[in-house]
PDB file of C-alpha atoms in Angstrom:
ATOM      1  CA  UNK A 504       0.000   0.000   0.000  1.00  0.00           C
ATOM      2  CA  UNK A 505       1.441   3.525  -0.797  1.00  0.00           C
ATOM      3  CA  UNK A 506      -0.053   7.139  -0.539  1.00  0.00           C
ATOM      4  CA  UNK A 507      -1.705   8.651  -3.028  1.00  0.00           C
ATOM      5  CA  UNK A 508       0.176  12.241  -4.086  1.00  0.00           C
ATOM      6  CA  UNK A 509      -2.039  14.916  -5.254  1.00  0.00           C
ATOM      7  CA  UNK A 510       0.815  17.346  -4.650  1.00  0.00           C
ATOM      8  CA  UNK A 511       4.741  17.725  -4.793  1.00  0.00           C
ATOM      9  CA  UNK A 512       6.325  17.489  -1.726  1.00  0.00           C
ATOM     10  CA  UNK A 513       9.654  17.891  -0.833  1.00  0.00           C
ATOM     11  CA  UNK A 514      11.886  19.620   1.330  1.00  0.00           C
ATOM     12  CA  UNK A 515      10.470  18.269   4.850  1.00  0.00           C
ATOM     13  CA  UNK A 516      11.674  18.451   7.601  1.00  0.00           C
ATOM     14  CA  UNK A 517       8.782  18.411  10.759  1.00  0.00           C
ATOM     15  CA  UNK A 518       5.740  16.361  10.565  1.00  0.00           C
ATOM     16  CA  UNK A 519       2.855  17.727  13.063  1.00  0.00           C
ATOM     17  CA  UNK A 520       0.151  14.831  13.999  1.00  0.00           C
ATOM     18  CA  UNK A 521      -3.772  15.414  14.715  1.00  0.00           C
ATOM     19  CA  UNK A 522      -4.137  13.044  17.639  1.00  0.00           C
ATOM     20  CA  UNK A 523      -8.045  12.496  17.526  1.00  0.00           C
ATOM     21  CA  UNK A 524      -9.423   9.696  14.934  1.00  0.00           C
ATOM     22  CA  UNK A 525      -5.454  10.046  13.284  1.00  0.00           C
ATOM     23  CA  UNK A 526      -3.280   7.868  15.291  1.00  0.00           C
ATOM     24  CA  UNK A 527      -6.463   6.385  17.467  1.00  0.00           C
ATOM     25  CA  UNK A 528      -9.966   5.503  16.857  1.00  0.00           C
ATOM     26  CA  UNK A 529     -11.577   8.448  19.163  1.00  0.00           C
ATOM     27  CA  UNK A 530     -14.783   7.346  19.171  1.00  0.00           C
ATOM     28  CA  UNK A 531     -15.078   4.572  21.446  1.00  0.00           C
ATOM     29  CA  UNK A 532     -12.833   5.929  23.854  1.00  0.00           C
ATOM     30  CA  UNK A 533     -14.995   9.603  24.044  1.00  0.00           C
ATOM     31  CA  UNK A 534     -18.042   7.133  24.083  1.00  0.00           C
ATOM     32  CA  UNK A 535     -16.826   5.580  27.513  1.00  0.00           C
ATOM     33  CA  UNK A 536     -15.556   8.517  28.733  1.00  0.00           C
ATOM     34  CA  UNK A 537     -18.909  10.601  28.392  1.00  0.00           C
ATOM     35  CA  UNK A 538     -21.097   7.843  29.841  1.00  0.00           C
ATOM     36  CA  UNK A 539     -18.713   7.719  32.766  1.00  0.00           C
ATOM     37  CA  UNK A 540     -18.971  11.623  33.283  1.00  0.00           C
ATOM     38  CA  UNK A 541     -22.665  11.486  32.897  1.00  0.00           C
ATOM     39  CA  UNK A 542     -23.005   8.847  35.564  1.00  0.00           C
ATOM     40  CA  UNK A 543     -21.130  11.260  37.640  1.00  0.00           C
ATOM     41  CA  UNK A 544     -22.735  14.202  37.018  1.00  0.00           C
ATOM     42  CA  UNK A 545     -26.315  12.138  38.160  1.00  0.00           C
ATOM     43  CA  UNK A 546     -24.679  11.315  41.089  1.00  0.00           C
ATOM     44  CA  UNK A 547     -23.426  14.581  42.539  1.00  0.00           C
ATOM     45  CA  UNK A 548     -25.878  16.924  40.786  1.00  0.00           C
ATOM     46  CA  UNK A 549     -29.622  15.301  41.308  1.00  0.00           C
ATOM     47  CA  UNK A 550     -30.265  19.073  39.805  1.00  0.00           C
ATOM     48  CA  UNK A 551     -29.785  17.968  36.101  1.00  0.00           C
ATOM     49  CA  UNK A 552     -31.012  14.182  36.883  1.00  0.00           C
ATOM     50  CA  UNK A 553     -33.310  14.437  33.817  1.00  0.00           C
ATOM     51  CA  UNK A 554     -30.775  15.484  31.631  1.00  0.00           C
ATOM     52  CA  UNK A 555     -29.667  12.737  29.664  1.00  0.00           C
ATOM     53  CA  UNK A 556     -25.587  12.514  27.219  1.00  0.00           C
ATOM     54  CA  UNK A 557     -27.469  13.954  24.190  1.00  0.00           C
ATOM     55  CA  UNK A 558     -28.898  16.893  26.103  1.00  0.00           C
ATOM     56  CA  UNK A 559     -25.399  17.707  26.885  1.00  0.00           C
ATOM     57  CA  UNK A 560     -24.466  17.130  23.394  1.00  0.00           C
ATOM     58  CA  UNK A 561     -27.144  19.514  21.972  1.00  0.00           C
ATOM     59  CA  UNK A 562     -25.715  22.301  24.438  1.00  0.00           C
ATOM     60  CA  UNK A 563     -22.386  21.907  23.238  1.00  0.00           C
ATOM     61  CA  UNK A 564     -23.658  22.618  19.828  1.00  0.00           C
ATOM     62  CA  UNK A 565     -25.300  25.137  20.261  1.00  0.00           C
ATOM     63  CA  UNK A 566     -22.533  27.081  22.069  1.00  0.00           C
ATOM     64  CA  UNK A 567     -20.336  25.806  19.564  1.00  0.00           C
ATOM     65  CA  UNK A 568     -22.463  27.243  16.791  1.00  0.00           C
ATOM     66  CA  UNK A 569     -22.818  30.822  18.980  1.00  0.00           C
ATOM     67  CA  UNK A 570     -18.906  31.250  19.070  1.00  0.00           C
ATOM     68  CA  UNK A 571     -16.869  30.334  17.249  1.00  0.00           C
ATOM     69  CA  UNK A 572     -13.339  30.062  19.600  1.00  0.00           C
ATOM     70  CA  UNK A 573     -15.305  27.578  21.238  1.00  0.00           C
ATOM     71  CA  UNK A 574     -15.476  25.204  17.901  1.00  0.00           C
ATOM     72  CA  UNK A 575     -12.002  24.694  18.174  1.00  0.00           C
ATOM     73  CA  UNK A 576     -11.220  24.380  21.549  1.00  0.00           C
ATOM     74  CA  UNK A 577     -12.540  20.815  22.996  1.00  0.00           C
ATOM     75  CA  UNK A 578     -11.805  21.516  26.710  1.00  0.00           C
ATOM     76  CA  UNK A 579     -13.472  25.082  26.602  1.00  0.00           C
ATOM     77  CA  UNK A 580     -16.368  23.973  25.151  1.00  0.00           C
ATOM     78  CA  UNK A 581     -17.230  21.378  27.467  1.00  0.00           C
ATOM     79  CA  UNK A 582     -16.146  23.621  30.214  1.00  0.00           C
ATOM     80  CA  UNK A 583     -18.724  26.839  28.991  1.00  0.00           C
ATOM     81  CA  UNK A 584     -21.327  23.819  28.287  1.00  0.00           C
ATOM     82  CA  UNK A 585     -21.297  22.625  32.223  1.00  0.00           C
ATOM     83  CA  UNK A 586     -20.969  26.046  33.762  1.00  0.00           C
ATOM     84  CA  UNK A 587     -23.932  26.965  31.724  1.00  0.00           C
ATOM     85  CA  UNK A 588     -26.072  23.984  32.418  1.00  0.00           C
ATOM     86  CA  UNK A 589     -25.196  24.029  36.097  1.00  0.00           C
ATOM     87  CA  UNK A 590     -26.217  27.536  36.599  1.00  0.00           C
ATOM     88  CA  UNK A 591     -29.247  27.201  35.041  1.00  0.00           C
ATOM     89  CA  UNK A 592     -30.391  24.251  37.043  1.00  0.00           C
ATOM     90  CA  UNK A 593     -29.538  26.095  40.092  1.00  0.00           C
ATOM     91  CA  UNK A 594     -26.495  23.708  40.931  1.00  0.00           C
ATOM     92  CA  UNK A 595     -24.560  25.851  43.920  1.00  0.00           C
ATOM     93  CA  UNK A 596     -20.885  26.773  42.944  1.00  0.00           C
ATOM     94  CA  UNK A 597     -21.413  26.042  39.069  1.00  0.00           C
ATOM     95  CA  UNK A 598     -18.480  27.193  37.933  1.00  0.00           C
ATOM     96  CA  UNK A 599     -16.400  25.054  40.760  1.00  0.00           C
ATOM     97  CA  UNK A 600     -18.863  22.069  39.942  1.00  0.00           C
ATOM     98  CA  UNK A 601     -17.785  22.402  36.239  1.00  0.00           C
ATOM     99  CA  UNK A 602     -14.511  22.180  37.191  1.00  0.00           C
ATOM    100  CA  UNK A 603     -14.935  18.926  39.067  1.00  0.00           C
ATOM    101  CA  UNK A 604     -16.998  16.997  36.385  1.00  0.00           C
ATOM    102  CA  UNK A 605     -14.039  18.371  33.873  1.00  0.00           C
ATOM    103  CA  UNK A 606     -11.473  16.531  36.530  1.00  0.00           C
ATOM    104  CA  UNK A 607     -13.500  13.418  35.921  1.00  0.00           C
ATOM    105  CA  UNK A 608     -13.875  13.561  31.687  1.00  0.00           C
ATOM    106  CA  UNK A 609      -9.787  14.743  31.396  1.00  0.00           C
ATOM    107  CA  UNK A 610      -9.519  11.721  33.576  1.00  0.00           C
ATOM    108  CA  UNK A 611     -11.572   9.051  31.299  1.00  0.00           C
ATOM    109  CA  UNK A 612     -10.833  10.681  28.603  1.00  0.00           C
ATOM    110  CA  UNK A 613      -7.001   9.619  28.390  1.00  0.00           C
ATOM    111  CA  UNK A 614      -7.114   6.192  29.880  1.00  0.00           C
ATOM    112  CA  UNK A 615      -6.139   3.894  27.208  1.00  0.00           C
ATOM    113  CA  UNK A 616      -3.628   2.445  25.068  1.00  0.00           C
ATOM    114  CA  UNK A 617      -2.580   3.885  21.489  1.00  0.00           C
ATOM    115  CA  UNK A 618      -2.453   1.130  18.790  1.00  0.00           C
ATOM    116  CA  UNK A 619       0.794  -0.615  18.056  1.00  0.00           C
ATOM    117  CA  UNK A 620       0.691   0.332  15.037  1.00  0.00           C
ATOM    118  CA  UNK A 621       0.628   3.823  15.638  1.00  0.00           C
ATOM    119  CA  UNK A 622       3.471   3.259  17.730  1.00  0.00           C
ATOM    120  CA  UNK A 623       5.400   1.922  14.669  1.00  0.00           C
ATOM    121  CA  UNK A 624       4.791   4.565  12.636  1.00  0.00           C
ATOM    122  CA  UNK A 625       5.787   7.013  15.102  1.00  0.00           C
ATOM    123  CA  UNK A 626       8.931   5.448  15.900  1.00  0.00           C
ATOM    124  CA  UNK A 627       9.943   4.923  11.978  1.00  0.00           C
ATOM    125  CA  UNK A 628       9.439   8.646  11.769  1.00  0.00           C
ATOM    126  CA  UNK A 629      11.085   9.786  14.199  1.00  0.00           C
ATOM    127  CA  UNK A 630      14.402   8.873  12.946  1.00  0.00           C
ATOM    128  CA  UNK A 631      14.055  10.745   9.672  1.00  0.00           C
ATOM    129  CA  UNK A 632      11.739  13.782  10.739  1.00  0.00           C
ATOM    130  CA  UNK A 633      11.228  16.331  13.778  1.00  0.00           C
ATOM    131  CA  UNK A 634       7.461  14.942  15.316  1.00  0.00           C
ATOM    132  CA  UNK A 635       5.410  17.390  16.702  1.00  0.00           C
ATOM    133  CA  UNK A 636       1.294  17.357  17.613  1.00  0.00           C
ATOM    134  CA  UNK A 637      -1.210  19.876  16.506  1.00  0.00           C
ATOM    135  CA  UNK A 638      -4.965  18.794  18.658  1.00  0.00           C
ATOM    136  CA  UNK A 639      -7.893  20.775  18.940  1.00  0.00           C
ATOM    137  CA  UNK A 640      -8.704  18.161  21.519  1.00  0.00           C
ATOM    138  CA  UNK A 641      -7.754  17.676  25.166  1.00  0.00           C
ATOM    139  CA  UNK A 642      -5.897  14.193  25.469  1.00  0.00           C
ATOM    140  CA  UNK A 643      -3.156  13.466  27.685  1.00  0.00           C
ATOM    141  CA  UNK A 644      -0.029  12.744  25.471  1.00  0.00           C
ATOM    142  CA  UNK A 645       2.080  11.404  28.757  1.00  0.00           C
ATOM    143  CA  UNK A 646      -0.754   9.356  29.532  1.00  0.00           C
ATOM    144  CA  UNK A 647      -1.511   7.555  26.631  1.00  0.00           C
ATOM    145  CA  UNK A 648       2.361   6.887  25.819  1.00  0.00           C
ATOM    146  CA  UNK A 649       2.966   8.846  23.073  1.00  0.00           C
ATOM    147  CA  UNK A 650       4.326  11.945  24.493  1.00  0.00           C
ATOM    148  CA  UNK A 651       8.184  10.985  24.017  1.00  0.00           C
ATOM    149  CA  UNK A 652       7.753  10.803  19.981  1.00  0.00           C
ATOM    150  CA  UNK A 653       7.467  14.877  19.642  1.00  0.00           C
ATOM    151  CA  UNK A 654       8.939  17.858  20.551  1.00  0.00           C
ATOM    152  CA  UNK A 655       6.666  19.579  21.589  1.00  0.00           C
ATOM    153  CA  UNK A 656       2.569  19.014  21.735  1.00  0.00           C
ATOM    154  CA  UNK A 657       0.300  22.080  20.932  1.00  0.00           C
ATOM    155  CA  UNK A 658      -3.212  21.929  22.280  1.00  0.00           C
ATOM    156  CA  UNK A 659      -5.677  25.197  22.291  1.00  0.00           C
ATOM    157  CA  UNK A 660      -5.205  27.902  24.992  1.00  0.00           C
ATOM    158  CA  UNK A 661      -6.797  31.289  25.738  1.00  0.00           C
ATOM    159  CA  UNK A 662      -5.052  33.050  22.987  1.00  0.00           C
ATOM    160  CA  UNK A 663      -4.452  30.291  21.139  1.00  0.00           C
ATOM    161  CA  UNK A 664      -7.189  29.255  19.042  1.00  0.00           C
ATOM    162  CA  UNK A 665      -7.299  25.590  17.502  1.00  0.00           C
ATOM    163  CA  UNK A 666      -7.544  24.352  14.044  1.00  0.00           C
ATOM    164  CA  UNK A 667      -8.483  25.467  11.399  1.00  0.00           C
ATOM    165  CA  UNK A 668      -7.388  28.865  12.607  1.00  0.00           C
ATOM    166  CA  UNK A 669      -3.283  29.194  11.918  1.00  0.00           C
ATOM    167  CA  UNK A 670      -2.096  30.212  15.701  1.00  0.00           C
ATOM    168  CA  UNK A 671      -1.033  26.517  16.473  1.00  0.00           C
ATOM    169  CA  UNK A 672       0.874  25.581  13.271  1.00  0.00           C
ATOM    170  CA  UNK A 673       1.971  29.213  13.405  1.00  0.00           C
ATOM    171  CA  UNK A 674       3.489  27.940  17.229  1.00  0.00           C
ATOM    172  CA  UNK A 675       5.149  25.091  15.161  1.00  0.00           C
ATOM    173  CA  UNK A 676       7.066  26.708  12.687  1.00  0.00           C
ATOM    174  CA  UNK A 677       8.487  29.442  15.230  1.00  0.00           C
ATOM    175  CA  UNK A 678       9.378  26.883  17.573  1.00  0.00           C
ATOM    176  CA  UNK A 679      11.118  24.691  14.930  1.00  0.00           C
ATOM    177  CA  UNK A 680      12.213  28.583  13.643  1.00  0.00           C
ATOM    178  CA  UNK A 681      11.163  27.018   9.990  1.00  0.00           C
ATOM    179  CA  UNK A 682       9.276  28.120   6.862  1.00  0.00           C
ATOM    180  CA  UNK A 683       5.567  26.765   6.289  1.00  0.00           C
ATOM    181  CA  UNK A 684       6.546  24.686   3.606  1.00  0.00           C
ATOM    182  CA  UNK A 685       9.403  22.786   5.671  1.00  0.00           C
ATOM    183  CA  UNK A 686       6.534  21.344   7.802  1.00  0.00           C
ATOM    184  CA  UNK A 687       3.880  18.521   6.899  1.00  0.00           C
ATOM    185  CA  UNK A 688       0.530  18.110   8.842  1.00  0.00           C
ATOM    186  CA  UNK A 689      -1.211  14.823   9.203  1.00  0.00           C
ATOM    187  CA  UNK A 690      -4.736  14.295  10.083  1.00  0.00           C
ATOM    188  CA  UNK A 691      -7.881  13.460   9.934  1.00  0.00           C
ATOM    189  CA  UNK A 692     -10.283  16.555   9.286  1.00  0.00           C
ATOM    190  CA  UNK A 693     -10.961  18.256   6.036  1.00  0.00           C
ATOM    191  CA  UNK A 694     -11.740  21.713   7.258  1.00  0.00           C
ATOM    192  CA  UNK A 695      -9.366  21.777  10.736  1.00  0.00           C
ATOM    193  CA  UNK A 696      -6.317  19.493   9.650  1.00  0.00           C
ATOM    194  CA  UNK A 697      -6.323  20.072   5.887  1.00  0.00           C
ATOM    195  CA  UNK A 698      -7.861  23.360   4.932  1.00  0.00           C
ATOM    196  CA  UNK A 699      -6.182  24.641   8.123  1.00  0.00           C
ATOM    197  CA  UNK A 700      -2.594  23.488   7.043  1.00  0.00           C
ATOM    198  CA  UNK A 701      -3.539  24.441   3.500  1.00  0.00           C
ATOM    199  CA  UNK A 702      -3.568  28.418   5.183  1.00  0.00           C
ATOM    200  CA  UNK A 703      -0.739  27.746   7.055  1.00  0.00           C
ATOM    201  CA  UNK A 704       0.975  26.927   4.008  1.00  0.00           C
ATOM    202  CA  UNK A 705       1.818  23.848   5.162  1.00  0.00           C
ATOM    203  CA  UNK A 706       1.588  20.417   3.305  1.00  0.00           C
ATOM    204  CA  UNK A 707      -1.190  17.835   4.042  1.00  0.00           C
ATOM    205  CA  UNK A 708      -1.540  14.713   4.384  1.00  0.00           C
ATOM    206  CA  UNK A 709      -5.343  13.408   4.427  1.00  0.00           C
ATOM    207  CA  UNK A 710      -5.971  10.187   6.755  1.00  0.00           C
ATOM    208  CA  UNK A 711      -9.318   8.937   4.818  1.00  0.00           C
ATOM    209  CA  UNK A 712      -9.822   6.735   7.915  1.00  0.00           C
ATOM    210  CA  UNK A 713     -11.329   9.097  10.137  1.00  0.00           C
ATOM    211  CA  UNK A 714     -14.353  11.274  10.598  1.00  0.00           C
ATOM    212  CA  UNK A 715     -13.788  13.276   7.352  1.00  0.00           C
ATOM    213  CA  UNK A 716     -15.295  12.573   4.609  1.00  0.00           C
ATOM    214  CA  UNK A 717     -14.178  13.917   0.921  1.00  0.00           C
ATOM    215  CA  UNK A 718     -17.446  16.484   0.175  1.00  0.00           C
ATOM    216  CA  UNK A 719     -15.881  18.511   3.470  1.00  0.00           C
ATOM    217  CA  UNK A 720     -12.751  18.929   1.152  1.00  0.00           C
ATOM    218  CA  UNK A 721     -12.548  22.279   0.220  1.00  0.00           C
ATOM    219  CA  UNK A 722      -8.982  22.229  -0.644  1.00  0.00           C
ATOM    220  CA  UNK A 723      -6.937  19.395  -2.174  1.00  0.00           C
ATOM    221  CA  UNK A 724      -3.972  17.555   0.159  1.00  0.00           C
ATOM    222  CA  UNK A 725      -0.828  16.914  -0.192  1.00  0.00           C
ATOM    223  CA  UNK A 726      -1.603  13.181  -0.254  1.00  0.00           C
ATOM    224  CA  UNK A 727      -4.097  11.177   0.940  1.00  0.00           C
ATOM    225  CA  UNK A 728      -3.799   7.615   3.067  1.00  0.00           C
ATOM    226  CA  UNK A 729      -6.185   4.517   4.662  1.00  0.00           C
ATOM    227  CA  UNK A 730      -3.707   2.538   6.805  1.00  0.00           C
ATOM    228  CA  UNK A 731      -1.013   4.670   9.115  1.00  0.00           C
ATOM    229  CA  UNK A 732       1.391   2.276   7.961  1.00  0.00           C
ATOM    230  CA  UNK A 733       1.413   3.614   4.559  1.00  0.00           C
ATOM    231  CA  UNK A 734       3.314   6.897   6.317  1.00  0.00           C
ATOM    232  CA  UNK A 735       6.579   5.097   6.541  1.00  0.00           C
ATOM    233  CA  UNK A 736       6.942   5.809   3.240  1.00  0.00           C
ATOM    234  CA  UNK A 737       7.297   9.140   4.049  1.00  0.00           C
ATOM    235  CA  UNK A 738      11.261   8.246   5.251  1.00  0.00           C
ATOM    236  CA  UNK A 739      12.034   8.449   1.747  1.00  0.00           C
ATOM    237  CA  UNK A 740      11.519  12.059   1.126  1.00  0.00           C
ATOM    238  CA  UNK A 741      14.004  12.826   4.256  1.00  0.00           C
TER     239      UNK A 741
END
């Protein structure tokens, strides 16, 4: 199996990684992690008993969809979502009970094991290319065992607005003190991984085996892949 250019590449020499559905099937793990949280929240917080995981969901969307830092930043978007559903269902000390159910989800949310086979990949990299991660989302990289593959991981902060926008692969290239076009992003997402490289000026590469699906494409990659293991091919550009 080999990737499928749509682009020229060369010249190389960092490789930033979406986390989220790239290197990890996200899903199953955000599944567990939510119905764990939930079961919490009915515990401690009889207030919002008769809100069920999908009410939650339907907040976050709708916050989402009212500003738009919050679409790109995972851990304030949950955060805004509890603070405003505990206030409004009189919960005492929202913001600090927001806090506590967020201790619980960062908790779930990074207990498990990355793939082998994302471990290959990463390691075959590494010896040809400077590894770094670009997530809108809120995993623990020391947890999860994947930390020691990259210089440095880049998550969203208060003035540092995630994907698509270009503050985090703009982080990247000044830490690596390199030009856009030295650096390749891999993920999953056609608008925040591959349109947001694409105005980074950075080169894509599309995983096809995530939550993106080609009618979000509004630019073309780089190169597109279905199997991680097709990215060891990558060595040969180095």
């Amino acid at each position: 199996m080999t990737l499928k250019f749509h682009r020229r590449i060369a010249g190389v020499k960092v490789i930033s990684f979406d986390l989220d559905d790239t290197l990890y099937d996200n899903v199953p793990i955000m599944r567990e992690a939510e119905t764990n949280v939930q079961d919490y929240i009915a515990l401690n917080y009889p207030q919002t008993r008769d809100w069920d995981l999908e009410h939650w969901r339907q907040r976050r969307f709708e916050l989402m969809q009212a500003d738009a830092r919050l679409s790109s930043d995972m851990t304030a978007l949950r955060l805004a979502t509890l603070q405003q559903g505990f206030s409004e269902a009189g919960v005492e000390g929202a913001d600090r009970a927001a806090e506590k159910v967020m201790e619980q989800f960062h908790h779930h949310r990074s207990n498990f094991r990355v793939p082998d086979a994302a471990h290959s990949v990463l390691t075959e990299l590494k010896q040809h290319f400077k590894l770094c991660a670009i997530s809108n989302g809120n995993v623990n990289c020391q947890r999860i065992g994947i930390a020691n593959y990259f210089d440095i991981v880049i998550q969203p902060e208060a003035e540092l607005k995630g994907k698509p926008y270009p503050d985090m692969f703009s982080k990247a290239l000044n830490y690596y003190q390199i030009s856009p076009a030295q650096m390749l992003h891999i993920g999953d997402h056609p608008i925040s991984d591959i349109l947001g490289a694409h105005r980074a000026g950075c080169h894509s590469g599309w995983f096809t085996g995530g939550l993106g699906g080609s009618h979000q494409l509004t630019v073309v990659p780089s190169f597109s892949f279905d199997d991680l293991s097709q990215l060891c091919n990558l060595c040969e550009l180095a």
